[in-house]
Amino acid sequence: MSETTISKEEVAHVASLAKLAFNDAELEQFTTQLSDILNIFNTLSEVDTDNVEPTYSVTENINHLRDDIADNWHQKEALLSNAPSSAADLIKVPAILDGEGK
């Protein structure tokens, strides 16, 4: 399979779309690295994957889930009694957007 090449101009274009700025040495380095990465995909495409089942997980672990049930609902008063300030049965915290909490 032929080698995939990417030009410095293409790398510079993608970098500008991502709002990245590179000097010439960095641009050359990333161009080489990206070409190498693209060529790995060419190598992978040559692998015969017929009769190979897809792998959805590399382990046999199974998630054991439990019902999401609140079992500490009766502790609201104890929580609020430990808070420095409360209002309307909620913990009151200083506002940070208008500079109050400085």
PDB file of N, CA and C in Angstrom:
ATOM      1  N   MET A   1       0.849  -1.169   0.000  1.00  0.00           N
ATOM      2  CA  MET A   1       0.000   0.000   0.000  1.00  0.00           C
ATOM      3  C   MET A   1       0.896   1.235   0.000  1.00  0.00           C
ATOM      4  N   SER A   2       0.475   2.287  -0.619  1.00  0.00           N
ATOM      5  CA  SER A   2       1.308   3.481  -0.736  1.00  0.00           C
ATOM      6  C   SER A   2       1.345   4.257   0.573  1.00  0.00           C
ATOM      7  N   GLU A   3       2.429   5.004   0.736  1.00  0.00           N
ATOM      8  CA  GLU A   3       2.566   5.830   1.936  1.00  0.00           C
ATOM      9  C   GLU A   3       1.656   7.034   1.855  1.00  0.00           C
ATOM     10  N   THR A   4       1.084   7.377   2.966  1.00  0.00           N
ATOM     11  CA  THR A   4       0.255   8.572   3.055  1.00  0.00           C
ATOM     12  C   THR A   4       1.138   9.728   3.490  1.00  0.00           C
ATOM     13  N   THR A   5       1.054  10.811   2.783  1.00  0.00           N
ATOM     14  CA  THR A   5       1.840  11.980   3.158  1.00  0.00           C
ATOM     15  C   THR A   5       0.894  13.140   3.445  1.00  0.00           C
ATOM     16  N   ILE A   6       1.336  13.974   4.324  1.00  0.00           N
ATOM     17  CA  ILE A   6       0.588  15.172   4.656  1.00  0.00           C
ATOM     18  C   ILE A   6       1.567  16.337   4.523  1.00  0.00           C
ATOM     19  N   SER A   7       1.109  17.410   3.950  1.00  0.00           N
ATOM     20  CA  SER A   7       2.005  18.540   3.701  1.00  0.00           C
ATOM     21  C   SER A   7       2.069  19.477   4.904  1.00  0.00           C
ATOM     22  N   LYS A   8       3.128  20.262   4.938  1.00  0.00           N
ATOM     23  CA  LYS A   8       3.261  21.258   6.005  1.00  0.00           C
ATOM     24  C   LYS A   8       2.114  22.258   5.950  1.00  0.00           C
ATOM     25  N   GLU A   9       1.648  22.549   4.727  1.00  0.00           N
ATOM     26  CA  GLU A   9       0.545  23.496   4.577  1.00  0.00           C
ATOM     27  C   GLU A   9      -0.735  22.942   5.191  1.00  0.00           C
ATOM     28  N   GLU A  10      -0.969  21.632   5.029  1.00  0.00           N
ATOM     29  CA  GLU A  10      -2.162  21.017   5.616  1.00  0.00           C
ATOM     30  C   GLU A  10      -2.080  21.029   7.148  1.00  0.00           C
ATOM     31  N   VAL A  11      -0.894  20.741   7.668  1.00  0.00           N
ATOM     32  CA  VAL A  11      -0.711  20.771   9.120  1.00  0.00           C
ATOM     33  C   VAL A  11      -0.898  22.191   9.636  1.00  0.00           C
ATOM     34  N   ALA A  12      -0.351  23.165   8.929  1.00  0.00           N
ATOM     35  CA  ALA A  12      -0.498  24.563   9.337  1.00  0.00           C
ATOM     36  C   ALA A  12      -1.966  24.987   9.296  1.00  0.00           C
ATOM     37  N   HIS A  13      -2.698  24.508   8.284  1.00  0.00           N
ATOM     38  CA  HIS A  13      -4.119  24.840   8.166  1.00  0.00           C
ATOM     39  C   HIS A  13      -4.909  24.262   9.339  1.00  0.00           C
ATOM     40  N   VAL A  14      -4.678  22.993   9.660  1.00  0.00           N
ATOM     41  CA  VAL A  14      -5.376  22.361  10.775  1.00  0.00           C
ATOM     42  C   VAL A  14      -4.995  23.045  12.088  1.00  0.00           C
ATOM     43  N   ALA A  15      -3.723  23.410  12.227  1.00  0.00           N
ATOM     44  CA  ALA A  15      -3.282  24.106  13.435  1.00  0.00           C
ATOM     45  C   ALA A  15      -3.994  25.449  13.569  1.00  0.00           C
ATOM     46  N   SER A  16      -4.159  26.153  12.467  1.00  0.00           N
ATOM     47  CA  SER A  16      -4.840  27.450  12.540  1.00  0.00           C
ATOM     48  C   SER A  16      -6.315  27.278  12.887  1.00  0.00           C
ATOM     49  N   LEU A  17      -6.932  26.208  12.401  1.00  0.00           N
ATOM     50  CA  LEU A  17      -8.328  25.937  12.762  1.00  0.00           C
ATOM     51  C   LEU A  17      -8.462  25.647  14.257  1.00  0.00           C
ATOM     52  N   ALA A  18      -7.412  25.035  14.832  1.00  0.00           N
ATOM     53  CA  ALA A  18      -7.411  24.722  16.257  1.00  0.00           C
ATOM     54  C   ALA A  18      -6.842  25.874  17.082  1.00  0.00           C
ATOM     55  N   LYS A  19      -6.582  26.992  16.429  1.00  0.00           N
ATOM     56  CA  LYS A  19      -6.032  28.180  17.099  1.00  0.00           C
ATOM     57  C   LYS A  19      -4.670  27.889  17.738  1.00  0.00           C
ATOM     58  N   LEU A  20      -3.833  27.093  17.033  1.00  0.00           N
ATOM     59  CA  LEU A  20      -2.484  26.775  17.491  1.00  0.00           C
ATOM     60  C   LEU A  20      -1.487  27.480  16.590  1.00  0.00           C
ATOM     61  N   ALA A  21      -0.389  27.903  17.163  1.00  0.00           N
ATOM     62  CA  ALA A  21       0.662  28.549  16.385  1.00  0.00           C
ATOM     63  C   ALA A  21       1.952  27.760  16.569  1.00  0.00           C
ATOM     64  N   PHE A  22       2.593  27.406  15.462  1.00  0.00           N
ATOM     65  CA  PHE A  22       3.840  26.656  15.493  1.00  0.00           C
ATOM     66  C   PHE A  22       4.906  27.403  14.720  1.00  0.00           C
ATOM     67  N   ASN A  23       6.161  27.296  15.190  1.00  0.00           N
ATOM     68  CA  ASN A  23       7.261  27.820  14.392  1.00  0.00           C
ATOM     69  C   ASN A  23       7.629  26.771  13.347  1.00  0.00           C
ATOM     70  N   ASP A  24       8.580  27.082  12.466  1.00  0.00           N
ATOM     71  CA  ASP A  24       8.922  26.174  11.364  1.00  0.00           C
ATOM     72  C   ASP A  24       9.428  24.824  11.851  1.00  0.00           C
ATOM     73  N   ALA A  25      10.225  24.812  12.910  1.00  0.00           N
ATOM     74  CA  ALA A  25      10.765  23.550  13.422  1.00  0.00           C
ATOM     75  C   ALA A  25       9.644  22.676  13.974  1.00  0.00           C
ATOM     76  N   GLU A  26       8.721  23.275  14.708  1.00  0.00           N
ATOM     77  CA  GLU A  26       7.597  22.517  15.255  1.00  0.00           C
ATOM     78  C   GLU A  26       6.688  22.017  14.141  1.00  0.00           C
ATOM     79  N   LEU A  27       6.475  22.855  13.142  1.00  0.00           N
ATOM     80  CA  LEU A  27       5.634  22.473  12.021  1.00  0.00           C
ATOM     81  C   LEU A  27       6.231  21.276  11.288  1.00  0.00           C
ATOM     82  N   GLU A  28       7.535  21.284  11.100  1.00  0.00           N
ATOM     83  CA  GLU A  28       8.218  20.159  10.448  1.00  0.00           C
ATOM     84  C   GLU A  28       8.084  18.891  11.303  1.00  0.00           C
ATOM     85  N   GLN A  29       8.262  19.027  12.609  1.00  0.00           N
ATOM     86  CA  GLN A  29       8.164  17.886  13.523  1.00  0.00           C
ATOM     87  C   GLN A  29       6.765  17.282  13.498  1.00  0.00           C
ATOM     88  N   PHE A  30       5.745  18.131  13.597  1.00  0.00           N
ATOM     89  CA  PHE A  30       4.377  17.625  13.612  1.00  0.00           C
ATOM     90  C   PHE A  30       3.980  17.051  12.260  1.00  0.00           C
ATOM     91  N   THR A  31       4.487  17.597  11.182  1.00  0.00           N
ATOM     92  CA  THR A  31       4.198  17.049   9.859  1.00  0.00           C
ATOM     93  C   THR A  31       4.745  15.633   9.754  1.00  0.00           C
ATOM     94  N   THR A  32       5.958  15.423  10.218  1.00  0.00           N
ATOM     95  CA  THR A  32       6.562  14.083  10.203  1.00  0.00           C
ATOM     96  C   THR A  32       5.772  13.126  11.086  1.00  0.00           C
ATOM     97  N   GLN A  33       5.428  13.577  12.275  1.00  0.00           N
ATOM     98  CA  GLN A  33       4.692  12.717  13.209  1.00  0.00           C
ATOM     99  C   GLN A  33       3.319  12.341  12.660  1.00  0.00           C
ATOM    100  N   LEU A  34       2.612  13.301  12.090  1.00  0.00           N
ATOM    101  CA  LEU A  34       1.289  13.009  11.546  1.00  0.00           C
ATOM    102  C   LEU A  34       1.368  12.071  10.352  1.00  0.00           C
ATOM    103  N   SER A  35       2.387  12.226   9.519  1.00  0.00           N
ATOM    104  CA  SER A  35       2.575  11.305   8.394  1.00  0.00           C
ATOM    105  C   SER A  35       2.812   9.892   8.904  1.00  0.00           C
ATOM    106  N   ASP A  36       3.624   9.758   9.941  1.00  0.00           N
ATOM    107  CA  ASP A  36       3.883   8.440  10.532  1.00  0.00           C
ATOM    108  C   ASP A  36       2.601   7.822  11.087  1.00  0.00           C
ATOM    109  N   ILE A  37       1.789   8.636  11.748  1.00  0.00           N
ATOM    110  CA  ILE A  37       0.529   8.135  12.311  1.00  0.00           C
ATOM    111  C   ILE A  37      -0.410   7.675  11.206  1.00  0.00           C
ATOM    112  N   LEU A  38      -0.523   8.451  10.140  1.00  0.00           N
ATOM    113  CA  LEU A  38      -1.391   8.066   9.039  1.00  0.00           C
ATOM    114  C   LEU A  38      -0.907   6.789   8.372  1.00  0.00           C
ATOM    115  N   ASN A  39       0.403   6.596   8.309  1.00  0.00           N
ATOM    116  CA  ASN A  39       0.944   5.383   7.708  1.00  0.00           C
ATOM    117  C   ASN A  39       0.696   4.157   8.579  1.00  0.00           C
ATOM    118  N   ILE A  40       0.566   4.346   9.887  1.00  0.00           N
ATOM    119  CA  ILE A  40       0.201   3.220  10.752  1.00  0.00           C
ATOM    120  C   ILE A  40      -1.177   2.696  10.374  1.00  0.00           C
ATOM    121  N   PHE A  41      -2.102   3.592  10.023  1.00  0.00           N
ATOM    122  CA  PHE A  41      -3.430   3.164   9.597  1.00  0.00           C
ATOM    123  C   PHE A  41      -3.348   2.349   8.313  1.00  0.00           C
ATOM    124  N   ASN A  42      -2.439   2.707   7.409  1.00  0.00           N
ATOM    125  CA  ASN A  42      -2.248   1.907   6.195  1.00  0.00           C
ATOM    126  C   ASN A  42      -1.787   0.503   6.552  1.00  0.00           C
ATOM    127  N   THR A  43      -0.879   0.402   7.513  1.00  0.00           N
ATOM    128  CA  THR A  43      -0.397  -0.910   7.943  1.00  0.00           C
ATOM    129  C   THR A  43      -1.524  -1.714   8.577  1.00  0.00           C
ATOM    130  N   LEU A  44      -2.327  -1.063   9.422  1.00  0.00           N
ATOM    131  CA  LEU A  44      -3.440  -1.756  10.064  1.00  0.00           C
ATOM    132  C   LEU A  44      -4.485  -2.230   9.061  1.00  0.00           C
ATOM    133  N   SER A  45      -4.661  -1.489   7.981  1.00  0.00           N
ATOM    134  CA  SER A  45      -5.664  -1.888   6.988  1.00  0.00           C
ATOM    135  C   SER A  45      -5.254  -3.144   6.232  1.00  0.00           C
ATOM    136  N   GLU A  46      -3.992  -3.523   6.288  1.00  0.00           N
ATOM    137  CA  GLU A  46      -3.510  -4.733   5.624  1.00  0.00           C
ATOM    138  C   GLU A  46      -3.743  -5.990   6.465  1.00  0.00           C
ATOM    139  N   VAL A  47      -4.091  -5.833   7.747  1.00  0.00           N
ATOM    140  CA  VAL A  47      -4.284  -6.970   8.628  1.00  0.00           C
ATOM    141  C   VAL A  47      -5.578  -7.681   8.265  1.00  0.00           C
ATOM    142  N   ASP A  48      -5.504  -9.014   8.158  1.00  0.00           N
ATOM    143  CA  ASP A  48      -6.678  -9.818   7.833  1.00  0.00           C
ATOM    144  C   ASP A  48      -7.513 -10.004   9.099  1.00  0.00           C
ATOM    145  N   THR A  49      -8.681  -9.384   9.138  1.00  0.00           N
ATOM    146  CA  THR A  49      -9.550  -9.475  10.314  1.00  0.00           C
ATOM    147  C   THR A  49     -10.790 -10.316  10.048  1.00  0.00           C
ATOM    148  N   ASP A  50     -10.791 -11.039   8.935  1.00  0.00           N
ATOM    149  CA  ASP A  50     -11.909 -11.947   8.666  1.00  0.00           C
ATOM    150  C   ASP A  50     -11.923 -13.024   9.745  1.00  0.00           C
ATOM    151  N   ASN A  51     -13.104 -13.433  10.148  1.00  0.00           N
ATOM    152  CA  ASN A  51     -13.297 -14.477  11.158  1.00  0.00           C
ATOM    153  C   ASN A  51     -12.757 -14.072  12.529  1.00  0.00           C
ATOM    154  N   VAL A  52     -12.630 -12.783  12.785  1.00  0.00           N
ATOM    155  CA  VAL A  52     -12.225 -12.297  14.099  1.00  0.00           C
ATOM    156  C   VAL A  52     -13.421 -11.571  14.701  1.00  0.00           C
ATOM    157  N   GLU A  53     -13.851 -12.052  15.871  1.00  0.00           N
ATOM    158  CA  GLU A  53     -14.996 -11.419  16.515  1.00  0.00           C
ATOM    159  C   GLU A  53     -14.593 -10.079  17.118  1.00  0.00           C
ATOM    160  N   PRO A  54     -15.465  -9.082  17.048  1.00  0.00           N
ATOM    161  CA  PRO A  54     -15.152  -7.778  17.653  1.00  0.00           C
ATOM    162  C   PRO A  54     -14.971  -7.904  19.162  1.00  0.00           C
ATOM    163  N   THR A  55     -14.073  -7.128  19.703  1.00  0.00           N
ATOM    164  CA  THR A  55     -13.838  -7.105  21.141  1.00  0.00           C
ATOM    165  C   THR A  55     -14.532  -5.872  21.712  1.00  0.00           C
ATOM    166  N   TYR A  56     -15.484  -6.111  22.574  1.00  0.00           N
ATOM    167  CA  TYR A  56     -16.199  -5.007  23.195  1.00  0.00           C
ATOM    168  C   TYR A  56     -15.593  -4.630  24.530  1.00  0.00           C
ATOM    169  N   SER A  57     -14.910  -5.565  25.149  1.00  0.00           N
ATOM    170  CA  SER A  57     -14.242  -5.309  26.411  1.00  0.00           C
ATOM    171  C   SER A  57     -13.049  -6.256  26.490  1.00  0.00           C
ATOM    172  N   VAL A  58     -11.966  -5.775  27.038  1.00  0.00           N
ATOM    173  CA  VAL A  58     -10.769  -6.607  27.111  1.00  0.00           C
ATOM    174  C   VAL A  58     -10.743  -7.458  28.375  1.00  0.00           C
ATOM    175  N   THR A  59     -11.710  -7.280  29.259  1.00  0.00           N
ATOM    176  CA  THR A  59     -11.773  -8.072  30.484  1.00  0.00           C
ATOM    177  C   THR A  59     -13.124  -8.749  30.576  1.00  0.00           C
ATOM    178  N   GLU A  60     -13.205  -9.684  31.466  1.00  0.00           N
ATOM    179  CA  GLU A  60     -14.467 -10.385  31.708  1.00  0.00           C
ATOM    180  C   GLU A  60     -15.250  -9.748  32.851  1.00  0.00           C
ATOM    181  N   ASN A  61     -14.812  -8.587  33.328  1.00  0.00           N
ATOM    182  CA  ASN A  61     -15.476  -7.925  34.447  1.00  0.00           C
ATOM    183  C   ASN A  61     -16.894  -7.531  34.077  1.00  0.00           C
ATOM    184  N   ILE A  62     -17.762  -7.674  35.050  1.00  0.00           N
ATOM    185  CA  ILE A  62     -19.162  -7.300  34.867  1.00  0.00           C
ATOM    186  C   ILE A  62     -19.491  -6.235  35.904  1.00  0.00           C
ATOM    187  N   ASN A  63     -20.159  -5.184  35.496  1.00  0.00           N
ATOM    188  CA  ASN A  63     -20.579  -4.154  36.443  1.00  0.00           C
ATOM    189  C   ASN A  63     -21.759  -4.672  37.261  1.00  0.00           C
ATOM    190  N   HIS A  64     -21.612  -4.602  38.555  1.00  0.00           N
ATOM    191  CA  HIS A  64     -22.710  -4.976  39.439  1.00  0.00           C
ATOM    192  C   HIS A  64     -23.343  -3.684  39.935  1.00  0.00           C
ATOM    193  N   LEU A  65     -24.476  -3.355  39.362  1.00  0.00           N
ATOM    194  CA  LEU A  65     -25.133  -2.091  39.669  1.00  0.00           C
ATOM    195  C   LEU A  65     -26.174  -2.290  40.750  1.00  0.00           C
ATOM    196  N   ARG A  66     -26.411  -1.241  41.509  1.00  0.00           N
ATOM    197  CA  ARG A  66     -27.443  -1.269  42.524  1.00  0.00           C
ATOM    198  C   ARG A  66     -28.466  -0.189  42.204  1.00  0.00           C
ATOM    199  N   ASP A  67     -29.641  -0.313  42.774  1.00  0.00           N
ATOM    200  CA  ASP A  67     -30.659   0.714  42.602  1.00  0.00           C
ATOM    201  C   ASP A  67     -30.183   2.003  43.254  1.00  0.00           C
ATOM    202  N   ASP A  68     -30.448   3.119  42.616  1.00  0.00           N
ATOM    203  CA  ASP A  68     -30.058   4.421  43.148  1.00  0.00           C
ATOM    204  C   ASP A  68     -31.172   4.905  44.074  1.00  0.00           C
ATOM    205  N   ILE A  69     -31.023   4.560  45.334  1.00  0.00           N
ATOM    206  CA  ILE A  69     -32.039   4.895  46.324  1.00  0.00           C
ATOM    207  C   ILE A  69     -31.396   5.772  47.394  1.00  0.00           C
ATOM    208  N   ALA A  70     -31.984   6.938  47.634  1.00  0.00           N
ATOM    209  CA  ALA A  70     -31.486   7.822  48.690  1.00  0.00           C
ATOM    210  C   ALA A  70     -31.874   7.237  50.028  1.00  0.00           C
ATOM    211  N   ASP A  71     -30.877   6.932  50.844  1.00  0.00           N
ATOM    212  CA  ASP A  71     -31.197   6.336  52.136  1.00  0.00           C
ATOM    213  C   ASP A  71     -30.750   7.212  53.307  1.00  0.00           C
ATOM    214  N   ASN A  72     -30.315   8.434  53.019  1.00  0.00           N
ATOM    215  CA  ASN A  72     -29.920   9.328  54.099  1.00  0.00           C
ATOM    216  C   ASN A  72     -30.734  10.625  54.064  1.00  0.00           C
ATOM    217  N   TRP A  73     -31.924  10.549  53.569  1.00  0.00           N
ATOM    218  CA  TRP A  73     -32.778  11.726  53.429  1.00  0.00           C
ATOM    219  C   TRP A  73     -33.135  12.340  54.771  1.00  0.00           C
ATOM    220  N   HIS A  74     -33.108  11.575  55.806  1.00  0.00           N
ATOM    221  CA  HIS A  74     -33.497  12.060  57.127  1.00  0.00           C
ATOM    222  C   HIS A  74     -32.387  12.860  57.811  1.00  0.00           C
ATOM    223  N   GLN A  75     -31.258  13.061  57.182  1.00  0.00           N
ATOM    224  CA  GLN A  75     -30.126  13.746  57.798  1.00  0.00           C
ATOM    225  C   GLN A  75     -30.029  15.225  57.390  1.00  0.00           C
ATOM    226  N   LYS A  76     -31.057  15.765  56.801  1.00  0.00           N
ATOM    227  CA  LYS A  76     -31.029  17.143  56.314  1.00  0.00           C
ATOM    228  C   LYS A  76     -30.776  18.142  57.438  1.00  0.00           C
ATOM    229  N   GLU A  77     -31.442  17.994  58.543  1.00  0.00           N
ATOM    230  CA  GLU A  77     -31.282  18.932  59.651  1.00  0.00           C
ATOM    231  C   GLU A  77     -29.863  18.890  60.210  1.00  0.00           C
ATOM    232  N   ALA A  78     -29.288  17.695  60.304  1.00  0.00           N
ATOM    233  CA  ALA A  78     -27.919  17.562  60.806  1.00  0.00           C
ATOM    234  C   ALA A  78     -26.927  18.219  59.848  1.00  0.00           C
ATOM    235  N   LEU A  79     -27.173  18.078  58.564  1.00  0.00           N
ATOM    236  CA  LEU A  79     -26.309  18.713  57.572  1.00  0.00           C
ATOM    237  C   LEU A  79     -26.394  20.231  57.677  1.00  0.00           C
ATOM    238  N   LEU A  80     -27.601  20.754  57.730  1.00  0.00           N
ATOM    239  CA  LEU A  80     -27.778  22.202  57.802  1.00  0.00           C
ATOM    240  C   LEU A  80     -27.230  22.778  59.105  1.00  0.00           C
ATOM    241  N   SER A  81     -27.267  22.004  60.192  1.00  0.00           N
ATOM    242  CA  SER A  81     -26.726  22.512  61.454  1.00  0.00           C
ATOM    243  C   SER A  81     -25.205  22.636  61.408  1.00  0.00           C
ATOM    244  N   ASN A  82     -24.541  21.915  60.518  1.00  0.00           N
ATOM    245  CA  ASN A  82     -23.085  21.997  60.370  1.00  0.00           C
ATOM    246  C   ASN A  82     -22.660  23.064  59.357  1.00  0.00           C
ATOM    247  N   ALA A  83     -23.590  23.572  58.581  1.00  0.00           N
ATOM    248  CA  ALA A  83     -23.255  24.576  57.571  1.00  0.00           C
ATOM    249  C   ALA A  83     -23.047  25.932  58.233  1.00  0.00           C
ATOM    250  N   PRO A  84     -22.103  26.733  57.734  1.00  0.00           N
ATOM    251  CA  PRO A  84     -21.874  28.046  58.319  1.00  0.00           C
ATOM    252  C   PRO A  84     -23.084  28.970  58.194  1.00  0.00           C
ATOM    253  N   SER A  85     -23.856  28.809  57.115  1.00  0.00           N
ATOM    254  CA  SER A  85     -25.023  29.659  56.912  1.00  0.00           C
ATOM    255  C   SER A  85     -26.035  28.874  56.082  1.00  0.00           C
ATOM    256  N   SER A  86     -27.325  29.078  56.384  1.00  0.00           N
ATOM    257  CA  SER A  86     -28.362  28.399  55.608  1.00  0.00           C
ATOM    258  C   SER A  86     -29.540  29.341  55.433  1.00  0.00           C
ATOM    259  N   ALA A  87     -30.319  29.067  54.398  1.00  0.00           N
ATOM    260  CA  ALA A  87     -31.522  29.848  54.127  1.00  0.00           C
ATOM    261  C   ALA A  87     -32.477  28.974  53.325  1.00  0.00           C
ATOM    262  N   ALA A  88     -33.734  28.987  53.672  1.00  0.00           N
ATOM    263  CA  ALA A  88     -34.779  28.228  52.977  1.00  0.00           C
ATOM    264  C   ALA A  88     -34.422  26.746  52.896  1.00  0.00           C
ATOM    265  N   ASP A  89     -33.905  26.206  53.983  1.00  0.00           N
ATOM    266  CA  ASP A  89     -33.497  24.789  54.050  1.00  0.00           C
ATOM    267  C   ASP A  89     -32.434  24.415  53.027  1.00  0.00           C
ATOM    268  N   LEU A  90     -31.589  25.365  52.660  1.00  0.00           N
ATOM    269  CA  LEU A  90     -30.468  25.137  51.748  1.00  0.00           C
ATOM    270  C   LEU A  90     -29.205  25.715  52.367  1.00  0.00           C
ATOM    271  N   ILE A  91     -28.044  25.200  51.964  1.00  0.00           N
ATOM    272  CA  ILE A  91     -26.776  25.756  52.427  1.00  0.00           C
ATOM    273  C   ILE A  91     -26.521  27.040  51.659  1.00  0.00           C
ATOM    274  N   LYS A  92     -26.272  28.125  52.375  1.00  0.00           N
ATOM    275  CA  LYS A  92     -26.031  29.421  51.749  1.00  0.00           C
ATOM    276  C   LYS A  92     -24.526  29.615  51.619  1.00  0.00           C
ATOM    277  N   VAL A  93     -24.110  29.942  50.404  1.00  0.00           N
ATOM    278  CA  VAL A  93     -22.687  30.173  50.136  1.00  0.00           C
ATOM    279  C   VAL A  93     -22.530  31.566  49.548  1.00  0.00           C
ATOM    280  N   PRO A  94     -21.347  32.176  49.718  1.00  0.00           N
ATOM    281  CA  PRO A  94     -21.158  33.519  49.157  1.00  0.00           C
ATOM    282  C   PRO A  94     -21.133  33.481  47.630  1.00  0.00           C
ATOM    283  N   ALA A  95     -21.667  34.528  47.029  1.00  0.00           N
ATOM    284  CA  ALA A  95     -21.633  34.649  45.575  1.00  0.00           C
ATOM    285  C   ALA A  95     -20.204  34.898  45.136  1.00  0.00           C
ATOM    286  N   ILE A  96     -19.814  34.299  44.008  1.00  0.00           N
ATOM    287  CA  ILE A  96     -18.435  34.508  43.517  1.00  0.00           C
ATOM    288  C   ILE A  96     -18.403  35.339  42.249  1.00  0.00           C
ATOM    289  N   LEU A  97     -19.536  35.531  41.611  1.00  0.00           N
ATOM    290  CA  LEU A  97     -19.545  36.255  40.352  1.00  0.00           C
ATOM    291  C   LEU A  97     -19.453  37.763  40.528  1.00  0.00           C
ATOM    292  N   ASP A  98     -20.025  38.285  41.599  1.00  0.00           N
ATOM    293  CA  ASP A  98     -19.997  39.723  41.780  1.00  0.00           C
ATOM    294  C   ASP A  98     -18.911  40.167  42.752  1.00  0.00           C
ATOM    295  N   GLY A  99     -18.017  39.268  43.131  1.00  0.00           N
ATOM    296  CA  GLY A  99     -16.889  39.614  43.986  1.00  0.00           C
ATOM    297  C   GLY A  99     -17.198  39.598  45.466  1.00  0.00           C
ATOM    298  N   GLU A 100     -18.368  39.133  45.864  1.00  0.00           N
ATOM    299  CA  GLU A 100     -18.764  39.141  47.269  1.00  0.00           C
ATOM    300  C   GLU A 100     -17.893  38.228  48.128  1.00  0.00           C
ATOM    301  N   GLY A 101     -17.430  37.109  47.563  1.00  0.00           N
ATOM    302  CA  GLY A 101     -16.719  36.122  48.349  1.00  0.00           C
ATOM    303  C   GLY A 101     -15.229  36.370  48.505  1.00  0.00           C
ATOM    304  N   LYS A 102     -14.728  37.547  48.161  1.00  0.00           N
ATOM    305  CA  LYS A 102     -13.286  37.810  48.213  1.00  0.00           C
ATOM    306  C   LYS A 102     -12.816  38.013  49.618  1.00  0.00           C
TER     307      LYS A 102
END
